[in-house]
Short mmCIF file of C-alpha atoms in Angstrom, two decimals:
data_model
loop_
_atom_site.label_atom_id
_atom_site.label_comp_id
_atom_site.label_asym_id
_atom_site.label_seq_id
_atom_site.Cartn_x
_atom_site.Cartn_y
_atom_site.Cartn_z
CA MET A 1 262.55 160.39 204.69
CA ARG A 2 265.91 159.14 203.03
CA PRO A 3 265.76 159.28 199.14
CA ALA A 4 266.18 155.51 198.94
CA VAL A 5 263.37 154.77 201.05
CA LEU A 6 261.14 157.06 199.17
CA PHE A 7 262.15 155.35 196.20
CA ILE A 8 261.29 151.86 197.63
CA LEU A 9 257.77 153.28 198.57
CA ILE A 10 257.44 154.56 194.94
CA THR A 11 258.25 151.40 193.41
CA VAL A 12 255.56 149.60 195.49
CA MET A 13 253.28 152.48 194.68
CA LEU A 14 253.86 152.14 190.95
CA ASP A 15 253.34 148.50 191.24
CA SER A 16 249.77 149.13 192.54
CA MET A 17 249.34 152.23 190.54
CA GLY A 18 250.18 150.12 187.29
CA ILE A 19 247.36 147.62 188.15
CA GLY A 20 245.02 150.19 189.18
CA LEU A 21 245.49 152.36 186.06
CA ILE A 22 244.44 149.40 183.94
CA ILE A 23 241.69 147.98 185.95
CA PRO A 24 238.96 150.70 184.95
CA VAL A 25 239.48 149.84 181.34
CA MET A 26 240.13 146.17 181.18
CA PRO A 27 236.38 145.07 180.88
CA ASP A 28 236.19 147.66 177.72
CA LEU A 29 239.58 146.54 176.45
CA ILE A 30 238.88 142.83 176.65
CA GLN A 31 235.50 143.44 174.93
CA GLU A 32 237.47 145.41 172.39
CA VAL A 33 239.87 142.71 171.19
CA ARG A 34 237.63 139.86 171.79
CA GLY A 35 234.08 141.33 170.52
CA ALA A 36 232.63 139.29 173.63
CA ASP A 37 230.10 139.99 176.11
CA LEU A 38 230.70 141.17 179.91
CA SER A 39 230.33 137.68 181.47
CA THR A 40 233.03 136.35 178.70
CA ALA A 41 235.19 139.24 179.17
CA ALA A 42 235.24 138.59 183.00
CA LEU A 43 236.55 135.06 182.18
CA TRP A 44 239.02 136.32 179.90
CA GLY A 45 240.08 138.75 182.90
CA GLY A 46 240.41 135.89 185.13
CA VAL A 47 242.77 134.02 182.55
CA LEU A 48 244.78 137.29 181.89
CA SER A 49 245.34 137.57 185.94
CA THR A 50 246.03 133.87 186.42
CA ALA A 51 248.68 134.19 183.84
CA PHE A 52 250.21 137.33 185.59
CA ALA A 53 249.90 135.39 188.98
CA VAL A 54 251.44 132.06 187.67
CA MET A 55 254.78 133.98 186.66
CA GLN A 56 254.72 135.98 190.21
CA PHE A 57 254.36 132.57 192.00
CA LEU A 58 257.18 130.94 190.15
CA PHE A 59 259.65 133.87 189.97
CA GLY A 60 258.81 135.43 193.52
CA PRO A 61 261.54 133.31 195.37
CA VAL A 62 263.80 133.65 192.14
CA ILE A 63 263.85 137.25 192.59
CA GLY A 64 263.96 137.26 196.49
CA GLY A 65 266.99 134.77 196.11
CA LEU A 66 268.72 136.84 193.61
CA SER A 67 268.27 140.13 195.88
CA ASP A 68 270.01 138.02 198.90
CA ARG A 69 272.94 136.98 196.44
CA PHE A 70 273.32 140.00 194.13
CA GLY A 71 271.71 142.83 196.19
CA ARG A 72 268.42 144.81 196.21
CA ARG A 73 269.57 147.52 193.79
CA PRO A 74 270.34 145.89 190.42
CA VAL A 75 267.21 143.57 190.90
CA LEU A 76 264.93 146.56 191.43
CA LEU A 77 266.17 148.69 188.72
CA ILE A 78 266.40 145.75 186.05
CA SER A 79 262.82 144.99 186.63
CA LEU A 80 261.55 148.57 186.45
CA VAL A 81 262.85 148.79 182.93
CA VAL A 82 261.52 145.55 181.70
CA MET A 83 258.17 146.66 183.40
CA ALA A 84 258.07 149.72 181.25
CA LEU A 85 258.82 147.88 178.19
CA ASP A 86 256.10 145.36 178.94
CA TYR A 87 253.55 148.26 179.47
CA LEU A 88 254.17 149.75 175.96
CA VAL A 89 253.78 146.04 174.61
CA MET A 90 250.31 146.04 176.09
CA ALA A 91 249.76 149.74 174.89
CA VAL A 92 249.69 148.39 171.07
CA ALA A 93 248.51 144.96 171.71
CA GLY A 94 245.74 143.98 169.07
CA SER A 95 244.86 140.48 170.30
CA ILE A 96 244.23 138.67 173.49
CA VAL A 97 247.41 136.62 172.88
CA LEU A 98 249.54 139.77 173.14
CA LEU A 99 247.51 140.95 176.09
CA LEU A 100 248.47 137.35 177.58
CA ILE A 101 252.14 137.84 176.73
CA GLY A 102 252.22 141.01 178.44
CA ARG A 103 250.43 139.82 181.73
CA ILE A 104 253.26 136.91 181.88
CA VAL A 105 256.24 139.32 181.44
CA GLY A 106 254.48 141.56 183.95
CA GLY A 107 254.09 138.96 186.38
CA MET A 108 257.86 138.46 186.67
CA THR A 109 258.76 142.02 186.80
CA ALA A 110 255.85 142.47 189.65
CA ALA A 111 257.67 139.92 191.75
CA THR A 112 259.84 142.65 192.94
CA GLN A 113 257.64 143.51 195.79
CA SER A 114 259.66 140.79 197.76
CA THR A 115 262.64 142.80 197.23
CA ALA A 116 260.93 145.98 198.37
CA ASN A 117 259.93 144.39 201.63
CA ALA A 118 263.61 142.82 201.96
CA TYR A 119 264.90 146.26 201.79
CA MET A 120 262.65 147.60 204.41
CA ALA A 121 263.50 144.69 206.71
CA ASP A 122 267.17 145.46 206.10
CA ILE A 123 266.95 148.80 207.40
CA SER A 124 264.39 148.02 210.18
CA LYS A 125 264.94 146.83 213.90
CA PRO A 126 262.94 143.75 214.56
CA GLU A 127 260.42 145.65 216.70
CA ASP A 128 259.82 148.21 213.95
CA ARG A 129 259.22 145.81 210.92
CA ALA A 130 255.59 145.37 211.13
CA ALA A 131 255.09 149.42 211.14
CA ASN A 132 257.57 149.65 208.42
CA PHE A 133 255.82 146.85 206.28
CA GLY A 134 252.65 149.29 207.04
CA LEU A 135 254.48 151.96 205.15
CA VAL A 136 254.94 149.55 202.24
CA GLY A 137 251.09 148.96 202.51
CA ALA A 138 250.35 152.46 202.70
CA ALA A 139 252.43 153.00 199.56
CA PHE A 140 250.35 150.22 197.87
CA GLY A 141 247.20 151.80 198.93
CA LEU A 142 248.24 155.20 197.72
CA GLY A 143 249.13 153.65 194.22
CA PHE A 144 245.56 152.36 194.35
CA VAL A 145 244.26 155.67 195.09
CA LEU A 146 246.10 157.46 191.96
CA GLY A 147 245.99 154.42 189.67
CA PRO A 148 242.35 153.98 189.24
CA LEU A 149 241.81 157.86 189.30
CA LEU A 150 244.16 158.20 186.46
CA GLY A 151 243.05 155.10 184.78
CA GLY A 152 239.42 156.08 184.96
CA LEU A 153 240.44 159.88 183.55
CA LEU A 154 242.61 158.44 180.90
CA GLY A 155 240.18 155.68 179.89
CA GLU A 156 238.02 158.31 178.57
CA PHE A 157 240.74 158.91 176.05
CA GLY A 158 240.74 155.30 175.00
CA THR A 159 241.63 151.99 176.35
CA ARG A 160 245.23 152.27 175.58
CA ALA A 161 246.12 155.46 177.24
CA PRO A 162 246.70 154.30 180.92
CA PHE A 163 249.14 151.60 179.50
CA TYR A 164 251.51 154.38 178.02
CA ALA A 165 251.02 156.31 181.39
CA ALA A 166 252.20 153.51 183.29
CA ALA A 167 255.23 152.43 180.93
CA GLY A 168 256.43 156.34 181.58
CA LEU A 169 256.04 156.13 185.30
CA ALA A 170 258.11 152.92 185.62
CA ALA A 171 260.68 154.29 183.26
CA LEU A 172 260.99 157.48 185.34
CA ASN A 173 261.14 155.80 188.61
CA ALA A 174 264.07 153.41 187.44
CA LEU A 175 265.94 156.50 186.66
CA PHE A 176 265.26 157.91 190.23
CA GLY A 177 266.36 154.57 191.57
CA TYR A 178 269.59 154.60 189.78
CA ILE A 179 270.47 158.00 191.10
CA VAL A 180 269.47 157.61 194.85
CA LEU A 181 269.24 153.91 195.72
CA LYS A 182 272.02 152.53 198.09
CA GLU A 183 272.89 148.77 198.36
CA THR A 184 271.86 147.04 201.75
CA VAL A 185 273.30 143.64 201.13
CA THR A 186 276.59 143.44 202.34
CA ASP A 187 279.10 140.72 202.59
CA GLU A 188 277.92 139.95 206.11
CA ILE A 189 274.65 138.89 205.07
CA ARG A 190 275.08 138.11 201.46
CA ARG A 191 273.90 134.46 200.77
CA PRO A 192 274.70 132.10 197.89
CA PHE A 193 272.05 131.60 195.21
CA GLN A 194 270.73 128.08 195.11
CA TRP A 195 268.25 126.78 192.55
CA ALA A 196 266.90 124.27 195.42
CA ARG A 197 265.65 127.13 197.38
CA ALA A 198 264.74 129.54 194.59
CA ASN A 199 261.43 127.78 193.79
CA PRO A 200 258.35 128.23 195.74
CA TRP A 201 258.29 124.69 197.01
CA GLY A 202 261.89 124.82 198.20
CA SER A 203 261.42 128.13 199.75
CA PHE A 204 258.17 126.89 201.72
CA ARG A 205 259.94 123.90 202.87
CA GLN A 206 262.87 125.96 204.14
CA LEU A 207 260.30 128.30 205.99
CA GLY A 208 258.40 125.35 207.23
CA ARG A 209 261.35 124.18 209.36
CA LEU A 210 260.60 127.15 211.59
CA PRO A 211 257.93 126.38 214.47
CA GLY A 212 254.73 127.97 214.24
CA ILE A 213 255.57 129.29 210.49
CA GLY A 214 253.28 126.82 208.86
CA PRO A 215 249.81 128.02 210.13
CA LEU A 216 250.97 131.63 209.54
CA LEU A 217 251.44 130.66 205.86
CA VAL A 218 248.25 129.35 205.65
CA VAL A 219 246.37 132.34 207.21
CA PHE A 220 248.43 134.50 204.89
CA PHE A 221 247.18 132.54 201.88
CA LEU A 222 243.62 132.43 202.55
CA TYR A 223 243.60 135.97 203.35
CA GLN A 224 245.06 136.84 199.98
CA VAL A 225 242.76 134.68 198.16
CA ALA A 226 239.75 136.39 199.72
CA PHE A 227 241.42 139.87 199.34
CA MET A 228 241.84 139.22 195.49
CA VAL A 229 238.19 139.46 195.16
CA TYR A 230 238.75 143.29 194.79
CA PRO A 231 241.19 143.41 191.79
CA ALA A 232 239.49 140.26 190.17
CA ILE A 233 235.82 141.17 190.16
CA TRP A 234 235.17 144.88 191.27
CA SER A 235 235.11 146.16 187.88
CA TYR A 236 232.68 143.59 186.68
CA PHE A 237 230.62 143.54 189.82
CA VAL A 238 229.95 147.28 189.84
CA LYS A 239 229.15 147.51 186.18
CA GLU A 240 226.79 144.55 186.30
CA ARG A 241 225.12 145.57 189.57
CA PHE A 242 224.96 149.50 189.56
CA GLY A 243 225.88 150.16 185.83
CA TRP A 244 228.93 152.05 186.74
CA GLU A 245 231.25 153.73 184.04
CA PRO A 246 235.12 153.67 184.26
CA ALA A 247 235.43 157.02 186.03
CA THR A 248 233.04 155.77 188.73
CA ILE A 249 235.02 152.65 189.15
CA GLY A 250 238.35 154.47 189.36
CA LEU A 251 236.89 156.75 192.15
CA SER A 252 235.39 153.79 194.37
CA LEU A 253 238.82 151.96 193.99
CA ALA A 254 240.47 155.24 194.92
CA LEU A 255 238.37 155.59 197.93
CA PHE A 256 239.51 152.27 198.91
CA GLY A 257 243.15 153.07 198.26
CA ILE A 258 243.05 156.30 200.37
CA MET A 259 241.59 154.38 203.44
CA MET A 260 244.34 151.49 202.87
CA ALA A 261 247.03 154.03 202.90
CA VAL A 262 245.67 155.80 205.88
CA VAL A 263 245.20 152.37 207.73
CA GLN A 264 248.65 151.32 206.79
CA GLY A 265 250.78 154.26 207.05
CA GLY A 266 249.20 155.76 210.29
CA LEU A 267 246.48 153.61 212.16
CA ILE A 268 248.65 150.47 212.12
CA ARG A 269 250.86 151.80 214.76
CA PRO A 270 248.53 152.65 217.31
CA VAL A 271 246.49 149.41 216.61
CA LEU A 272 249.72 147.38 217.02
CA ARG A 273 250.70 149.31 220.44
CA LEU A 274 247.09 148.67 221.58
CA LEU A 275 246.42 144.98 220.16
CA GLY A 276 249.68 143.76 219.50
CA GLU A 277 250.41 141.55 216.32
CA ARG A 278 248.30 138.73 217.09
CA GLY A 279 245.27 140.96 218.33
CA THR A 280 245.67 142.98 215.21
CA VAL A 281 245.48 139.74 213.01
CA ILE A 282 242.17 138.91 214.79
CA TYR A 283 240.54 142.29 214.70
CA GLY A 284 241.34 142.39 210.91
CA HIS A 285 239.83 139.18 210.22
CA LEU A 286 236.60 139.92 212.10
CA PHE A 287 236.15 143.42 210.41
CA ASP A 288 236.96 141.75 206.86
CA THR A 289 234.29 139.39 207.44
CA ALA A 290 231.46 141.90 208.00
CA ALA A 291 232.91 143.83 205.31
CA PHE A 292 232.41 141.05 202.56
CA LEU A 293 229.10 140.09 203.86
CA ALA A 294 227.90 143.77 203.56
CA LEU A 295 229.07 144.06 200.03
CA ALA A 296 227.78 140.88 199.05
CA LEU A 297 224.33 141.97 199.90
CA VAL A 298 224.21 145.77 199.04
CA THR A 299 221.76 146.85 196.51
CA SER A 300 222.58 150.59 196.48
CA GLY A 301 225.41 152.02 194.47
CA THR A 302 225.51 154.90 196.75
CA ILE A 303 225.92 152.48 199.85
CA ALA A 304 228.59 150.39 197.91
CA LEU A 305 230.64 153.56 197.41
CA ILE A 306 230.31 154.34 201.22
CA LEU A 307 231.37 150.66 202.04
CA THR A 308 234.45 150.58 199.76
CA PRO A 309 236.72 152.60 201.85
CA LEU A 310 235.37 151.16 205.36
CA ALA A 311 236.24 147.61 203.93
CA ALA A 312 239.87 148.98 204.00
CA LEU A 313 239.86 149.34 207.57
CA ALA A 314 240.84 145.53 207.69
CA ALA A 315 244.12 146.29 206.05
CA VAL A 316 246.24 145.92 209.01
CA ILE A 317 246.45 141.89 208.54
CA THR A 318 249.20 141.78 206.03
CA PRO A 319 251.74 143.98 207.85
CA ALA A 320 251.00 142.30 211.27
CA LEU A 321 251.51 138.91 209.90
CA GLN A 322 254.52 139.98 207.86
CA GLY A 323 256.01 141.45 211.12
CA ILE A 324 255.37 138.20 213.09
CA MET A 325 257.21 136.13 210.47
CA SER A 326 259.93 138.52 209.78
CA LYS A 327 261.17 138.39 213.42
CA ALA A 328 261.38 134.46 213.11
CA VAL A 329 264.21 134.61 210.24
CA GLY A 330 267.57 135.79 210.18
CA ARG A 331 268.99 138.75 208.31
CA ASP A 332 270.52 136.74 205.43
CA ALA A 333 266.92 135.25 204.66
CA GLN A 334 264.75 138.40 204.50
CA GLY A 335 264.65 138.16 200.85
CA GLU A 336 263.87 134.42 200.94
CA LEU A 337 260.94 135.00 203.21
CA GLN A 338 259.56 137.93 201.24
CA GLY A 339 260.00 135.97 198.21
CA ALA A 340 258.05 133.30 199.68
CA LEU A 341 255.45 135.75 200.67
CA THR A 342 255.19 137.01 197.19
CA SER A 343 254.72 133.37 195.98
CA ILE A 344 252.06 132.85 198.32
CA MET A 345 250.33 136.01 197.14
CA ALA A 346 250.76 135.06 193.65
CA LEU A 347 249.44 131.48 194.20
CA ALA A 348 246.22 133.30 195.78
CA MET A 349 246.19 135.27 192.34
CA ILE A 350 246.12 132.13 190.44
CA ILE A 351 243.30 130.49 192.33
CA SER A 352 241.28 133.63 193.01
CA PRO A 353 240.68 135.36 189.72
CA LEU A 354 239.38 132.04 188.35
CA MET A 355 237.34 131.18 191.30
CA MET A 356 236.00 134.84 191.69
CA THR A 357 235.13 135.54 187.93
CA GLY A 358 233.75 131.97 187.46
CA THR A 359 231.53 132.51 190.42
CA PHE A 360 230.57 136.00 189.25
CA ALA A 361 229.73 134.48 185.75
CA ALA A 362 227.58 131.59 187.36
CA PHE A 363 225.32 133.75 189.04
CA THR A 364 224.96 136.65 186.39
CA ASP A 365 224.87 134.50 183.08
CA ALA A 366 221.67 134.41 181.34
CA ASP A 367 221.22 130.90 182.46
CA ALA A 368 222.32 131.30 185.93
CA PRO A 369 220.14 129.39 188.47
CA ALA A 370 219.97 132.33 190.53
CA TYR A 371 220.98 135.94 189.97
CA PHE A 372 223.27 136.89 192.64
CA PRO A 373 226.38 139.30 191.68
CA GLY A 374 227.50 139.54 195.06
CA ALA A 375 228.62 135.73 195.58
CA PRO A 376 232.24 136.39 195.10
CA PHE A 377 232.15 138.37 198.33
CA LEU A 378 230.03 135.72 200.23
CA LEU A 379 232.86 133.25 199.27
CA SER A 380 235.45 135.58 200.34
CA ALA A 381 233.74 136.10 203.72
CA GLY A 382 233.96 132.26 204.35
CA LEU A 383 237.70 132.08 203.27
CA ILE A 384 238.38 134.70 206.10
CA LEU A 385 236.42 132.71 208.78
CA ILE A 386 238.52 129.63 207.97
CA GLY A 387 241.79 131.73 208.02
CA LEU A 388 240.72 133.09 211.55
CA ALA A 389 239.98 129.59 212.68
CA VAL A 390 243.55 128.52 211.66
CA PHE A 391 245.13 131.40 213.16
CA LEU A 392 243.12 131.15 216.44
CA ARG A 393 244.42 127.35 216.81
CA ALA A 394 247.92 128.16 216.05
CA PRO A 395 250.04 128.49 219.34
CA ALA A 396 250.91 132.03 220.10
CA ARG A 397 254.78 132.13 220.28
CA ARG A 398 257.53 134.56 221.22
CA SER A 399 259.16 135.63 217.83
CA THR A 400 263.06 135.13 217.70
CA ALA A 401 265.49 135.79 215.06
CA SER A 402 266.57 132.35 213.58
CA ASP A 403 268.43 131.84 210.69
CA ILE A 404 267.13 129.53 208.12
CA ARG A 405 270.21 127.91 206.67
#
């Protein structure tokens, strides 16, 4: 594997690893700085996640557009340096306000996933893009393995230790990228930066001009809203339902990440050959529906631990959808496309944490009309079924490389 590609995969891995590092300690950290109960901590967790997502939503197209104009290399390196500094601020934050500021800055730096995907698109043949996006997804899954494991272990030394670890890893990767990353944006495909397109709505409008892309963006959005139930609610759900400690929470997320890495790094290729991109999307939606229903109803911690990695078998949806859409845009607009998809993911992160944590609080609060901590997973299953219906109604189209100009 080329060192530059390794850097891209490490960057994505660190994005998810940084998130996974702090997930196991977030309930205790919020309770520490706010002195609140778990239900209130979950609501504050939703606010922090939403603030992160708002910034990612706003800056996804900006970062993608900047990478189309100035190149992938400077965008990635600068973002990593800022990310490292942001984690240091969160490590010393003594109030919910500083944590909120940290999540705002973190959302800006996390928008670089669009640039990482654009880099992979730059170096890939159109027919290989879905599989290579799967490699990026596998790196994300691997980060989800290492992050929660380290976060759970480091959490035993205090709620701040994971933040210092995340800062150090981001800084080391920035140094590695400075040494090995080569630029892929040439004058042939360099595109002027335009503020009219460097915002979510302008980007969506440009992409919407392509036949058949609109429904796919809706499907992508609904899937992301449903999928975000894991980072939004998992720590609170398993602590409430099974009384798990940070180490066990980290282990469960690690199992999920291992399977994500296996699916997106290896199984995605034979699945794509067998089912094609459209069939792969359909399979993923059906499997995800079953997984969410099972998690909503599970009452045994052991069974939940078994179900966690199995749920990741539906992780083929994102790379398959990305592959379909990437073939429909020209080489000079890959950054814009990936920026728009990053904004869609961020929009889902704006909506989903508040939706999921609110649902969780409504069904676990002392005054809840019915005790049902698995309610957010039932909600996710419904969203997945709606997305599948939209996808099935969308006409199957032969993807062509068309420029968005």
